[in-house]
């Protein structure tokens, strides 16, 4: 089955700096890659996603890049703010019998220091 | 749009009792709903996939007789933890997907504590 590796497990930045989180996946048939933000005691919130026919997508301070050849994708947050502090999860949705199912990475605890 | 609710948000029960958790899509029809389990400081683990009007598909290692899932309508799925034991204590989260798109929208989660 699909395997998603996420790094780093923790990331600490100063307010205003950029943060980058990277994920690799194993199933070359995967074609959908969402990123979720989870605050303590809450459910994951979709913040951005990308599909395999696109190499990059941006939404204000958040961007995601995808390299299908290398099977990795990254989340970029610019001008970080304290409210960006949370756990971030990447995920992939595989093809075939795994269509529509999300496989999650291990998560990254992002701390933005004011 | 794309709001998913869960009820209750937290529940405490005695060992041996059953607990039902509801997942509702509030502003869209969910052809597929998913149930996840999350232990503290860990990632989300898919438990089962449910499609409206059909039996749920469980992931390997998930006891279907212990975690009963019903998806009776396009806006409601329920997860019943039967004969709960302390090791079933966890954060249970549902998600919903509409149509053919992959996008899953998550509920706020239900914290289950079994004494």
XYZ file of C-alpha atoms in Angstrom:
229
model
C 0.000 0.000 0.000
C 0.848 3.671 -0.087
C 3.426 5.017 2.342
C 3.908 8.711 3.073
C 6.973 10.031 4.869
C 6.914 13.548 6.308
C 9.808 15.702 7.544
C 10.646 17.357 9.791
C 8.664 16.101 12.765
C 9.083 19.447 14.521
C 9.838 22.882 13.105
C 10.452 26.042 15.050
C 10.639 29.422 13.306
C 10.528 33.096 14.173
C 7.526 35.140 13.199
C 7.957 36.422 9.651
C 10.233 33.594 8.571
C 9.288 30.935 6.048
C 8.518 27.317 6.897
C 8.900 24.341 4.603
C 7.555 20.840 5.217
C 8.378 17.978 2.878
C 6.661 14.693 2.094
C 7.500 11.716 -0.082
C 5.091 9.056 -1.249
C 5.553 5.571 -2.624
C 2.614 4.894 -4.955
C 3.276 6.336 -8.396
C -0.476 6.107 -9.101
C -1.265 8.671 -6.394
C -2.740 11.775 -7.946
C -4.106 13.975 -5.170
C -2.087 15.583 -2.386
C -3.827 17.643 0.307
C -2.340 19.402 3.311
C -4.187 19.688 6.590
C -3.683 21.889 9.648
C -4.756 20.455 12.980
C -5.006 22.507 16.129
C -5.046 20.861 19.529
C -8.263 18.961 20.193
C -9.745 19.759 16.788
C -10.231 17.975 13.508
C -7.899 18.538 10.546
C -8.625 21.561 8.374
C -7.835 21.464 4.667
C -5.500 24.351 3.863
C -4.388 23.580 0.321
C -4.286 20.685 -2.109
C -2.714 19.862 -5.439
C -3.448 17.359 -8.154
C -0.955 15.498 -10.260
C -1.495 17.572 -13.391
C -0.162 20.677 -11.657
C 3.353 21.365 -10.402
C 2.635 24.255 -8.079
C -0.303 25.931 -6.412
C -0.412 29.045 -4.302
C -2.987 30.578 -1.975
C -1.829 33.802 -0.340
C 0.962 32.845 2.100
C 0.683 29.124 1.430
C 2.050 27.234 -1.546
C 2.481 23.594 -2.441
C 4.883 22.134 -4.987
C 4.747 18.668 -6.496
C 7.480 16.671 -8.199
C 5.849 13.522 -9.590
C 9.083 12.144 -10.968
C 10.729 12.215 -7.574
C 7.438 11.450 -5.789
C 7.651 14.271 -3.333
C 5.655 17.362 -2.497
C 6.227 20.285 -0.163
C 4.284 22.876 1.786
C 5.683 26.410 1.919
C 4.372 28.973 4.382
C 5.751 32.489 4.021
C 5.605 35.348 6.512
C 4.676 32.980 9.311
C 2.486 34.201 12.151
C 1.972 32.803 15.664
C -1.483 31.597 14.642
C 0.180 29.310 12.093
C 1.414 27.213 15.029
C -0.258 23.797 14.758
C 0.346 20.271 13.540
C 0.476 19.960 9.762
C -0.232 16.726 7.937
C 0.413 15.875 4.330
C -1.572 13.123 2.657
C -1.862 11.358 -0.640
C -4.732 9.698 -2.386
C -3.814 6.622 -4.355
C -5.181 5.156 -7.507
C -6.686 1.765 -8.192
C -8.346 0.084 -5.237
C -7.063 2.838 -2.955
C -8.843 5.563 -4.895
C -10.220 8.217 -2.621
C -8.485 6.923 0.494
C -6.036 9.259 2.155
C -2.742 8.065 3.552
C -1.306 10.551 6.016
C 2.225 11.499 6.867
C 3.372 11.449 10.473
C 2.755 15.141 11.013
C 4.928 18.209 11.670
C 4.571 20.307 14.795
C 5.129 23.888 13.668
C 5.858 26.493 16.318
C 6.064 30.142 15.325
C 7.707 32.297 17.969
C 6.549 35.917 18.193
C -19.344 25.567 2.700
C -18.233 21.926 3.210
C -18.970 21.773 6.928
C -18.910 18.465 8.779
C -20.162 18.118 12.331
C -19.738 15.387 14.916
C -21.717 14.592 18.010
C -20.849 14.272 20.778
C -17.592 16.195 20.945
C -16.533 14.158 23.954
C -17.930 11.179 25.818
C -16.949 9.237 28.910
C -18.366 5.758 29.380
C -17.899 2.679 31.515
C -16.137 -0.405 30.235
C -18.542 -2.787 28.527
C -21.003 -0.184 27.326
C -21.615 0.941 23.736
C -21.147 4.437 22.403
C -22.573 5.953 19.225
C -20.898 8.836 17.410
C -22.696 10.780 14.691
C -21.104 12.447 11.685
C -23.124 14.860 9.578
C -22.375 16.821 6.440
C -24.257 20.082 6.984
C -24.221 21.775 3.622
C -23.485 19.070 1.081
C -24.383 15.508 0.297
C -21.647 13.053 1.171
C -21.545 10.006 -1.032
C -18.654 8.660 1.000
C -17.705 9.118 4.615
C -14.561 7.957 6.350
C -13.828 7.177 9.975
C -10.385 7.729 11.443
C -8.798 7.121 14.782
C -6.030 9.258 16.225
C -3.952 8.523 19.306
C -2.176 11.364 21.136
C 0.666 12.885 19.148
C 0.134 10.459 16.303
C -1.207 10.628 12.796
C -4.659 9.716 11.568
C -5.357 6.066 10.880
C -8.201 5.162 8.559
C -10.604 2.712 10.145
C -13.293 2.313 7.526
C -14.944 3.768 4.464
C -18.708 3.985 4.224
C -20.840 4.650 1.189
C -24.450 5.651 1.513
C -26.755 2.651 1.411
C -24.046 -0.005 1.414
C -21.896 -1.850 3.911
C -18.765 -0.209 5.198
C -15.338 -1.349 4.080
C -12.969 -1.826 6.991
C -9.207 -1.478 6.946
C -7.068 -4.435 7.834
C -6.925 -5.012 11.560
C -10.121 -3.109 12.385
C -12.778 -5.283 14.023
C -15.992 -4.763 12.112
C -18.074 -6.296 14.901
C -16.632 -3.877 17.406
C -16.842 -0.728 15.305
C -20.259 -0.721 13.668
C -20.731 1.819 10.914
C -24.005 2.861 9.371
C -24.377 5.340 6.503
C -28.128 5.566 6.203
C -28.361 8.849 4.325
C -26.247 11.196 2.236
C -25.724 13.450 5.244
C -25.343 11.061 8.175
C -22.979 8.304 9.162
C -22.706 6.748 12.604
C -19.934 4.848 14.341
C -20.893 2.637 17.260
C -18.144 1.347 19.508
C -19.582 -1.808 21.026
C -18.529 -3.215 24.391
C -15.994 -0.449 24.795
C -12.804 -1.061 26.751
C -10.132 1.353 27.981
C -7.931 0.577 24.975
C -10.690 1.979 22.740
C -10.130 5.398 24.289
C -9.053 7.665 21.457
C -9.937 10.636 19.275
C -12.359 9.560 16.548
C -12.682 11.772 13.495
C -14.950 11.461 10.505
C -14.585 12.991 7.079
C -16.926 13.356 4.161
C -16.418 13.463 0.448
C -18.833 14.578 -2.215
C -19.164 13.219 -5.701
C -16.149 12.130 -7.637
C -13.717 14.577 -6.100
C -11.035 13.321 -3.729
C -11.371 16.226 -1.322
C -12.222 15.152 2.217
C -13.620 17.553 4.778
C -13.145 16.592 8.384
C -15.362 16.870 11.403
C -14.142 18.333 14.707
C -13.594 14.911 16.258
C -14.993 13.040 19.246
C -12.877 12.315 22.297
C -13.848 8.915 23.753
C -12.681 7.958 27.227
C -13.546 4.488 28.499
C -13.167 4.002 32.236
